Short mmCIF file of C-alpha atoms and ligand atoms in Angstrom, two decimals:
data_model
loop_
_atom_site.label_atom_id
_atom_site.label_comp_id
_atom_site.label_asym_id
_atom_site.label_seq_id
_atom_site.Cartn_x
_atom_site.Cartn_y
_atom_site.Cartn_z
CA UNK A 1 59.38 112.03 85.99
CA UNK A 2 62.77 112.91 84.54
CA UNK A 3 65.96 110.90 84.93
CA UNK A 4 68.11 111.92 87.91
CA UNK A 5 71.29 109.94 87.29
CA UNK A 6 71.76 111.11 83.74
CA UNK A 7 74.64 109.52 81.88
CA UNK A 8 74.54 106.39 84.05
CA UNK A 9 73.21 103.40 82.14
CA UNK A 10 71.64 100.22 83.45
CA UNK A 11 74.59 98.37 84.96
CA UNK A 12 75.37 95.15 83.09
CA UNK A 13 77.56 92.15 83.79
CA UNK A 14 80.60 92.37 81.49
CA UNK A 15 82.90 89.79 83.11
CA UNK A 16 86.29 89.87 84.88
CA UNK A 17 88.18 91.31 81.89
CA UNK A 18 86.00 94.41 81.62
CA UNK A 19 87.63 97.78 82.31
CA UNK A 20 84.30 99.61 82.35
CA UNK A 21 83.89 101.14 85.85
CA UNK A 22 80.11 101.11 85.39
CA UNK A 23 79.82 97.36 84.81
CA UNK A 24 79.80 94.26 87.02
CA UNK A 25 82.94 92.16 86.73
CA UNK A 26 81.73 89.27 88.92
CA UNK A 27 78.06 89.81 89.82
CA UNK A 28 76.16 87.92 87.15
CA UNK A 29 72.62 87.68 88.55
CA UNK A 30 71.51 84.72 86.42
CA UNK A 31 74.69 82.64 86.91
CA UNK A 32 73.96 79.40 88.79
CA UNK A 33 76.18 78.65 91.79
CA UNK A 34 75.55 75.55 93.91
CA UNK A 35 72.24 75.00 92.14
CA UNK A 36 70.83 78.49 92.72
CA UNK A 37 71.00 81.78 90.83
CA UNK A 38 73.45 84.36 92.16
CA UNK A 39 70.65 86.86 92.66
CA UNK A 40 68.83 84.31 94.85
CA UNK A 41 71.93 83.69 96.97
CA UNK A 42 72.47 87.43 97.23
CA UNK A 43 69.29 89.42 97.85
CA UNK A 44 70.94 92.85 97.93
CA UNK A 45 69.36 95.88 99.56
CA UNK A 46 69.98 99.62 99.40
CA UNK A 47 70.29 101.45 102.73
CA UNK A 48 68.12 104.56 102.37
CA UNK A 49 70.07 106.55 104.97
CA UNK A 50 73.58 106.31 103.60
CA UNK A 51 72.72 106.31 99.94
CA UNK A 52 69.98 108.93 99.74
CA UNK A 53 70.49 111.03 102.88
CA UNK A 54 74.14 111.15 103.98
CA UNK A 55 76.28 113.78 102.28
CA UNK A 56 79.67 112.99 103.77
CA UNK A 57 79.45 115.20 106.85
CA UNK A 58 81.96 114.26 109.56
CA UNK A 59 83.03 115.81 112.86
CA UNK A 60 85.33 118.21 111.03
CA UNK A 61 83.37 119.28 108.00
CA UNK A 62 80.01 119.64 106.28
CA UNK A 63 78.57 117.71 103.33
CA UNK A 64 80.69 117.13 100.27
CA UNK A 65 78.05 115.23 98.30
CA UNK A 66 74.93 116.88 96.94
CA UNK A 67 71.93 114.69 97.80
CA UNK A 68 69.29 117.30 97.01
CA UNK A 69 68.28 115.50 93.79
CA UNK A 70 66.95 118.80 92.45
CA UNK A 71 64.69 119.68 95.43
CA UNK A 72 64.98 121.89 98.49
CA UNK A 73 66.21 119.88 101.47
CA UNK A 74 63.88 119.49 104.44
CA UNK A 75 60.72 119.56 102.31
CA UNK A 76 58.30 116.84 101.23
CA UNK A 77 59.36 117.58 97.62
CA UNK A 78 62.85 116.56 98.65
CA UNK A 79 61.50 113.42 100.36
CA UNK A 80 59.78 112.52 97.06
CA UNK A 81 62.89 113.34 95.03
CA UNK A 82 64.79 110.89 97.23
CA UNK A 83 62.20 108.21 96.44
CA UNK A 84 62.57 108.93 92.71
CA UNK A 85 66.36 108.83 93.01
CA UNK A 86 66.32 105.66 95.10
CA UNK A 87 64.10 103.70 92.76
CA UNK A 88 66.04 104.84 89.69
CA UNK A 89 69.26 103.87 91.47
CA UNK A 90 68.03 100.39 92.47
CA UNK A 91 66.52 99.75 89.03
CA UNK A 92 69.75 100.66 87.28
CA UNK A 93 71.76 98.33 89.52
CA UNK A 94 69.23 95.50 89.61
CA UNK A 95 68.88 95.78 93.41
CA UNK A 96 65.60 94.22 94.52
CA UNK A 97 65.27 95.47 98.13
CA UNK A 98 65.63 98.56 100.30
CA UNK A 99 65.92 99.19 104.05
CA UNK A 100 64.80 102.35 105.81
CA UNK A 101 64.43 104.23 109.11
CA UNK A 102 61.28 106.29 109.64
CA UNK A 103 63.18 109.59 109.57
CA UNK A 104 65.14 108.66 106.42
CA UNK A 105 62.04 108.97 104.29
CA UNK A 106 60.59 112.29 105.55
CA UNK A 107 61.78 115.43 107.32
CA UNK A 108 60.81 114.81 110.98
CA UNK A 109 58.34 117.37 112.41
CA UNK A 110 58.31 118.65 116.01
CA UNK A 111 54.95 116.99 116.61
CA UNK A 112 54.74 113.22 116.11
CA UNK A 113 51.21 113.52 114.67
CA UNK A 114 52.57 115.66 111.83
CA UNK A 115 55.55 113.30 111.41
CA UNK A 116 53.12 110.40 111.07
CA UNK A 117 51.01 112.30 108.55
CA UNK A 118 54.10 112.86 106.43
CA UNK A 119 54.98 109.17 106.77
CA UNK A 120 51.52 108.24 105.47
CA UNK A 121 51.96 110.55 102.48
CA UNK A 122 55.45 109.35 101.56
CA UNK A 123 54.65 105.68 102.11
CA UNK A 124 51.81 105.92 99.56
CA UNK A 125 54.32 107.39 97.13
CA UNK A 126 56.89 104.66 97.89
CA UNK A 127 54.28 101.92 97.58
CA UNK A 128 53.31 103.11 94.11
CA UNK A 129 56.99 102.96 93.06
CA UNK A 130 57.31 99.48 94.54
CA UNK A 131 54.34 98.29 92.49
CA UNK A 132 55.71 99.94 89.34
CA UNK A 133 59.24 98.48 89.66
CA UNK A 134 58.76 95.23 91.61
CA UNK A 135 61.31 96.43 94.18
CA UNK A 136 60.61 95.17 97.71
CA UNK A 137 61.31 96.14 101.31
CA UNK A 138 63.88 94.05 103.19
CA UNK A 139 63.41 95.68 106.58
CA UNK A 140 62.24 98.77 108.35
CA UNK A 141 63.26 100.36 111.60
CA UNK A 142 62.74 103.43 113.78
CA UNK A 143 65.56 105.87 114.34
CA UNK A 144 65.70 106.08 118.13
CA UNK A 145 69.17 107.55 118.45
CA UNK A 146 69.47 110.81 116.48
CA UNK A 147 66.88 113.04 118.14
CA UNK A 148 68.17 114.65 121.39
CA UNK A 149 65.30 113.06 123.35
CA UNK A 150 67.07 109.72 122.89
CA UNK A 151 70.33 110.91 124.45
CA UNK A 152 69.99 108.18 127.11
CA UNK A 153 68.58 105.57 124.78
CA UNK A 154 65.02 104.57 123.95
CA UNK A 155 63.98 101.44 125.85
CA UNK A 156 66.88 102.10 128.22
CA UNK A 157 66.01 105.76 128.79
CA UNK A 158 65.58 107.00 132.37
CA UNK A 159 62.49 108.91 131.13
CA UNK A 160 59.13 107.11 130.82
CA UNK A 161 57.95 109.80 128.37
CA UNK A 162 60.90 109.07 126.09
CA UNK A 163 60.08 105.35 126.38
CA UNK A 164 56.54 106.17 125.17
CA UNK A 165 57.93 108.21 122.31
CA UNK A 166 60.04 105.22 121.29
CA UNK A 167 56.94 103.01 121.48
CA UNK A 168 55.06 105.42 119.22
CA UNK A 169 57.86 105.44 116.66
CA UNK A 170 58.17 101.65 116.68
CA UNK A 171 54.41 101.31 116.23
CA UNK A 172 54.45 103.57 113.18
CA UNK A 173 57.60 101.99 111.72
CA UNK A 174 55.95 98.57 112.08
CA UNK A 175 52.83 99.90 110.33
CA UNK A 176 55.04 101.06 107.46
CA UNK A 177 57.02 97.81 107.33
CA UNK A 178 53.77 95.86 107.06
CA UNK A 179 52.41 98.32 104.45
CA UNK A 180 55.55 97.68 102.37
CA UNK A 181 55.43 93.90 102.96
CA UNK A 182 58.87 94.06 104.61
CA UNK A 183 60.59 90.79 105.49
CA UNK A 184 62.04 92.05 108.76
CA UNK A 185 62.03 94.70 111.47
CA UNK A 186 65.33 95.78 113.01
CA UNK A 187 66.30 96.92 116.48
CA UNK A 188 69.71 98.49 116.37
CA UNK A 189 70.10 99.70 119.95
CA UNK A 190 71.91 102.86 118.97
CA UNK A 191 72.03 104.38 122.44
CA UNK A 192 70.75 101.39 124.43
CA UNK A 193 73.72 101.36 126.75
CA UNK A 194 75.53 103.66 129.11
CA UNK A 195 78.28 106.23 129.48
CA UNK A 196 78.92 105.55 133.18
CA UNK A 197 77.64 102.98 135.69
CA UNK A 198 77.69 105.76 138.30
CA UNK A 199 74.28 106.91 136.99
CA UNK A 200 72.95 103.62 135.56
CA UNK A 201 70.64 100.86 136.78
CA UNK A 202 71.73 98.23 134.28
CA UNK A 203 69.18 95.58 135.22
CA UNK A 204 66.27 98.03 135.09
CA UNK A 205 67.37 99.32 131.69
CA UNK A 206 67.76 95.85 130.20
CA UNK A 207 64.40 94.70 131.54
CA UNK A 208 62.79 97.79 130.04
CA UNK A 209 64.34 97.13 126.62
CA UNK A 210 62.86 93.62 126.78
CA UNK A 211 59.45 95.08 127.71
CA UNK A 212 59.58 97.36 124.66
CA UNK A 213 60.59 94.47 122.39
CA UNK A 214 57.80 92.26 123.75
CA UNK A 215 55.23 94.99 123.08
CA UNK A 216 56.66 95.45 119.57
CA UNK A 217 56.31 91.72 118.86
CA UNK A 218 52.75 91.64 120.21
CA UNK A 219 51.74 94.68 118.16
CA UNK A 220 53.54 93.48 115.03
CA UNK A 221 51.85 90.09 115.13
CA UNK A 222 48.46 91.75 115.78
CA UNK A 223 48.72 93.72 112.52
CA UNK A 224 49.83 90.72 110.49
CA UNK A 225 53.62 91.08 110.50
CA UNK A 226 54.89 87.56 109.81
CA UNK A 227 58.57 88.35 109.31
CA UNK A 228 61.48 88.25 111.71
CA UNK A 229 62.44 90.83 114.28
CA UNK A 230 66.17 91.37 114.29
CA UNK A 231 68.65 92.59 116.85
CA UNK A 232 71.67 94.21 115.20
CA UNK A 233 74.48 93.82 117.75
CA UNK A 234 77.09 96.54 118.19
CA UNK A 235 79.42 96.85 121.19
CA UNK A 236 79.91 100.62 121.36
CA UNK A 237 79.54 103.87 119.42
CA UNK A 238 77.73 106.09 120.05
CA UNK A 239 77.64 104.86 123.69
CA UNK A 240 80.69 103.69 125.60
CA UNK A 241 78.99 100.35 126.15
CA UNK A 242 75.96 99.00 124.29
CA UNK A 243 73.90 96.14 125.70
CA UNK A 244 73.66 94.27 122.35
CA UNK A 245 77.44 93.88 122.46
CA UNK A 246 77.73 90.99 120.03
CA UNK A 247 75.70 88.04 118.75
CA UNK A 248 76.38 85.86 121.80
CA UNK A 249 75.30 88.60 124.20
CA UNK A 250 72.17 89.46 122.20
CA UNK A 251 71.12 85.81 121.89
CA UNK A 252 71.55 85.35 125.65
CA UNK A 253 69.42 88.44 126.25
CA UNK A 254 66.66 87.19 123.94
CA UNK A 255 66.59 83.78 125.64
CA UNK A 256 66.57 85.35 129.11
CA UNK A 257 63.49 87.34 128.18
CA UNK A 258 61.64 84.67 126.17
CA UNK A 259 62.00 86.58 122.89
CA UNK A 260 64.08 84.03 120.97
CA UNK A 261 61.25 82.66 118.82
CA UNK A 262 60.45 86.01 117.24
CA UNK A 263 63.97 87.37 116.84
CA UNK A 264 67.04 86.63 114.76
CA UNK A 265 70.33 88.48 114.29
CA UNK A 266 71.13 91.14 111.72
CA UNK A 267 74.92 90.88 111.67
CA UNK A 268 76.94 93.88 110.52
CA UNK A 269 80.56 93.20 109.57
CA UNK A 270 81.94 96.42 111.03
CA UNK A 271 80.05 95.91 114.30
CA UNK A 272 81.50 92.41 114.72
CA UNK A 273 85.04 93.71 114.24
CA UNK A 274 84.39 96.53 116.74
CA UNK A 275 83.43 93.80 119.24
CA UNK A 276 86.85 92.22 118.71
CA UNK A 277 85.52 89.39 116.53
CA UNK A 278 85.76 88.56 112.88
CA UNK A 279 82.65 89.01 110.75
CA UNK A 280 82.67 85.23 110.31
CA UNK A 281 82.66 84.68 114.08
CA UNK A 282 79.41 86.54 114.69
CA UNK A 283 77.81 84.86 111.67
CA UNK A 284 78.81 81.45 113.03
CA UNK A 285 77.51 82.24 116.53
CA UNK A 286 74.18 83.29 115.00
CA UNK A 287 74.00 80.30 112.67
CA UNK A 288 74.68 77.62 115.29
CA UNK A 289 71.90 79.12 117.41
CA UNK A 290 69.45 79.10 114.49
CA UNK A 291 69.38 82.89 114.51
CA UNK A 292 71.23 83.98 111.38
CA UNK A 293 68.63 86.27 109.84
CA UNK A 294 70.12 89.10 107.82
CA UNK A 295 73.38 90.90 107.12
CA UNK A 296 74.50 94.53 107.02
CA UNK A 297 77.23 94.23 104.42
CA UNK A 298 80.09 96.64 104.95
CA UNK A 299 83.59 96.66 106.40
CA UNK A 300 85.66 98.67 108.82
CA UNK A 301 89.26 99.82 108.81
CA UNK A 302 91.53 97.79 111.07
CA UNK A 303 93.58 100.90 111.86
CA UNK A 304 90.56 102.86 113.11
CA UNK A 305 88.51 102.07 116.19
CA UNK A 306 85.11 103.15 114.94
CA UNK A 307 82.31 102.22 112.56
CA UNK A 308 83.60 103.50 109.22
CA UNK A 309 80.83 101.75 107.23
CA UNK A 310 82.96 101.22 104.14
CA UNK A 311 81.78 99.38 101.08
CA UNK A 312 83.09 95.83 101.30
CA UNK A 313 86.07 95.00 99.11
CA UNK A 314 87.76 92.38 101.32
CA UNK A 315 87.18 89.23 99.29
CA UNK A 316 88.66 86.99 101.97
CA UNK A 317 86.12 88.21 104.54
CA UNK A 318 83.25 88.06 102.01
CA UNK A 319 84.28 84.48 101.15
CA UNK A 320 84.16 83.38 104.78
CA UNK A 321 80.83 85.20 105.15
CA UNK A 322 79.35 83.36 102.19
CA UNK A 323 80.79 80.08 103.48
CA UNK A 324 78.77 80.62 106.67
CA UNK A 325 75.64 81.72 104.80
CA UNK A 326 75.69 78.79 102.38
CA UNK A 327 76.36 76.32 105.20
CA UNK A 328 73.43 77.82 107.13
CA UNK A 329 71.14 77.23 104.14
CA UNK A 330 70.92 80.91 103.17
CA UNK A 331 69.42 83.94 104.88
CA UNK A 332 65.78 84.61 105.63
CA UNK A 333 66.75 88.29 105.18
CA UNK A 334 69.32 89.68 102.77
CA UNK A 335 72.46 91.74 102.28
CA UNK A 336 71.89 95.38 103.13
CA UNK A 337 74.73 97.68 102.14
CA UNK A 338 74.92 99.66 105.37
CA UNK A 339 77.84 101.50 103.81
CA UNK A 340 78.71 104.95 102.60
CA UNK A 341 81.04 106.39 100.00
CA UNK A 342 84.19 107.96 101.42
CA UNK A 343 83.89 111.72 101.93
CA UNK A 344 86.02 112.54 98.87
CA UNK A 345 83.90 110.19 96.70
CA UNK A 346 81.12 112.73 96.38
CA UNK A 347 79.70 112.27 92.87
CA UNK A 348 76.60 110.42 91.71
CA UNK A 349 78.90 108.15 89.73
CA UNK A 350 80.66 107.21 92.98
CA UNK A 351 77.33 106.05 94.45
CA UNK A 352 77.04 103.53 91.62
CA UNK A 353 80.68 102.48 91.66
CA UNK A 354 80.46 101.83 95.41
CA UNK A 355 77.52 99.48 94.99
CA UNK A 356 79.21 97.77 92.04
CA UNK A 357 82.26 97.20 94.29
CA UNK A 358 80.11 95.77 97.09
CA UNK A 359 78.03 93.54 94.82
CA UNK A 360 81.09 92.26 92.95
CA UNK A 361 82.86 91.54 96.26
CA UNK A 362 79.97 89.40 97.51
CA UNK A 363 79.63 87.68 94.12
CA UNK A 364 83.31 86.76 94.36
CA UNK A 365 82.79 85.68 97.96
CA UNK A 366 79.92 83.42 96.91
CA UNK A 367 81.90 81.80 94.08
CA UNK A 368 84.97 81.29 96.28
CA UNK A 369 82.89 79.89 99.17
CA UNK A 370 81.23 77.49 96.73
CA UNK A 371 84.69 76.45 95.53
CA UNK A 372 85.85 75.78 99.12
CA UNK A 373 82.76 73.68 99.77
CA UNK A 374 83.05 71.80 96.46
CA UNK A 375 86.78 71.22 97.03
CA UNK A 376 85.83 69.57 100.32
CA UNK A 377 89.27 69.49 101.98
CA UNK A 378 88.41 72.03 104.70
CA UNK A 379 85.11 70.37 105.63
CA UNK A 380 86.67 66.91 105.55
CA UNK A 381 89.46 68.05 107.84
CA UNK A 382 87.02 69.48 110.38
CA UNK A 383 84.94 66.29 110.34
CA UNK A 384 87.98 64.10 110.79
CA UNK A 385 89.33 66.28 113.60
CA UNK A 386 86.53 65.10 115.89
CA UNK A 387 86.66 61.44 114.79
CA UNK A 388 87.52 60.25 118.32
CA UNK A 389 83.90 60.96 119.24
CA UNK A 390 82.53 58.61 116.58
CA UNK A 391 83.09 55.38 118.49
CA UNK A 392 84.15 53.96 121.84
CA UNK A 393 84.31 56.27 124.82
CA UNK A 394 83.86 59.38 122.61
CA UNK A 395 80.54 58.09 121.26
CA UNK A 396 79.37 57.40 124.82
CA UNK A 397 80.19 61.00 125.83
CA UNK A 398 78.20 62.43 122.93
CA UNK A 399 75.26 60.13 123.63
CA UNK A 400 75.23 61.19 127.28
CA UNK A 401 75.68 57.57 128.33
CA UNK A 402 78.56 57.91 130.72
CA UNK A 403 79.58 59.49 134.01
CA UNK A 404 82.50 61.40 135.36
CA UNK A 405 83.50 58.31 137.39
CA UNK A 406 83.54 56.08 134.30
CA UNK A 407 85.63 58.62 132.36
CA UNK A 408 88.07 58.91 135.25
CA UNK A 409 88.43 55.11 135.37
CA UNK A 410 88.98 55.07 131.59
CA UNK A 411 91.64 57.80 131.91
CA UNK A 412 93.44 55.61 134.47
CA UNK A 413 93.95 52.99 131.74
CA UNK A 414 95.48 55.43 129.25
CA UNK A 415 98.93 56.05 130.67
CA UNK A 416 100.13 59.21 128.92
CA UNK A 417 97.42 60.07 126.35
CA UNK A 418 98.41 60.84 122.77
CA UNK A 419 98.47 64.48 121.67
CA UNK A 420 95.17 65.44 120.01
CA UNK A 421 96.56 65.69 116.45
CA UNK A 422 97.88 68.67 114.52
CA UNK A 423 95.40 71.49 113.90
CA UNK A 424 97.02 72.03 110.47
CA UNK A 425 96.03 75.69 110.45
CA UNK A 426 98.74 76.65 107.96
CA UNK A 427 97.80 73.83 105.57
CA UNK A 428 94.14 74.93 105.69
CA UNK A 429 95.05 78.59 105.14
CA UNK A 430 97.14 77.49 102.16
CA UNK A 431 94.17 75.58 100.76
CA UNK A 432 91.98 78.67 101.03
CA UNK A 433 94.61 80.79 99.27
CA UNK A 434 94.99 78.15 96.58
CA UNK A 435 91.24 78.18 96.00
CA UNK A 436 91.04 81.98 96.02
CA UNK A 437 94.00 82.69 93.80
CA UNK A 438 95.04 79.42 92.13
C1 XUL B 501 74.61 101.95 112.92
C2 XUL B 501 73.86 101.01 112.09
C3 XUL B 501 72.45 101.38 111.77
C4 XUL B 501 71.50 100.24 111.72
C5 XUL B 501 70.06 100.63 111.56
O1 XUL B 501 75.89 101.54 113.22
O2 XUL B 501 74.38 100.02 111.64
O3 XUL B 501 72.46 102.08 110.57
O4 XUL B 501 71.82 99.37 110.69
O5 XUL B 501 69.62 101.48 112.55
CO1 CO B 502 73.72 98.55 110.36
#
């Protein structure tokens, strides 16, 4: 098989002073941070769809990037060329995982039996490449939002036939995920939501989504899938409202339906910001509920109200992300670059430079988060802020050893209580800046 990305070498770490665009400035896979190698802190994954399929099409114009990789699009030869390109790409960057939707890896046929036959053929081809290179699968999923049949969602569709179609796709995507030894299986509820409540039975739709997820768990476990199922929350786009609005909503849904033991969150930065949260917020919500599973690493544009899926370059946000991940003891999943080059960045070289940007940003984030933790001032401040609960009446509250009457009697003895102490936000922000740039 001949080289596809000719002229692009294996990407090496050259250090912060390097001016070579095709080198890592900060991502040094073997460097030890907080007792662990960078590559172990940061299991990066390539998103098949953006990197190997998307050509820059937007609502106003067709592809700018050529992703044919020397084959005719829409054919199985093209599907195989994408596999060749993908594995060369990951090998050159030292990326150890990939993520995929069923329809990313083959041209979908009209008949699902033929689609599944093509999936069998391509998955044999992918598996051989995995064995040859040691590259692994982070997670798989079924695309249940692009085909017109899913215009009203999959589990939330008004049509039982569409629901069955979704079940069939999930079954096959789970088969493939198990075949690849994938660590996770993702539900991104692309159209699981509504455009208007005038035509929507919200409770029925949500119960049906839970039924589909329960069947997926039962089937997955029956074929030996031991990994995590993930919900990837997103508040809107393509639908006006999506049921997996944010981490808190999705976790509540899972608990309501008894699915919380099998599921974790796959948190995407740009989805969290669309929900009106910071990336860090949704990571924290997931972590404190024991459900921080995996991350779709990207970023949005604060001036735009949609999912721009940009490669992450915001070191501040990546730092706070890595602070959450390190504090949570790491991810069971990894960091999937659910990101695409900007439309005018249409060359093969841009594909590499985008990943270098993303990987360097998270390497910086990791090192800066480690520095914040090692510095200790932020963590010490938080601990001290709640010190009134360490003894006396505070300790009784935490231990559950008091009553509202006792607390009211205690309050009677206080006169005017002292103010709760300065939050010192500006001091803490200054500490973070000092650590990032000092
Ligand atoms: C869409 C999105 C998806 C999921 C997988 O916003 O993030 O690509 O990650 O279906
Ligand atoms: Co995503």
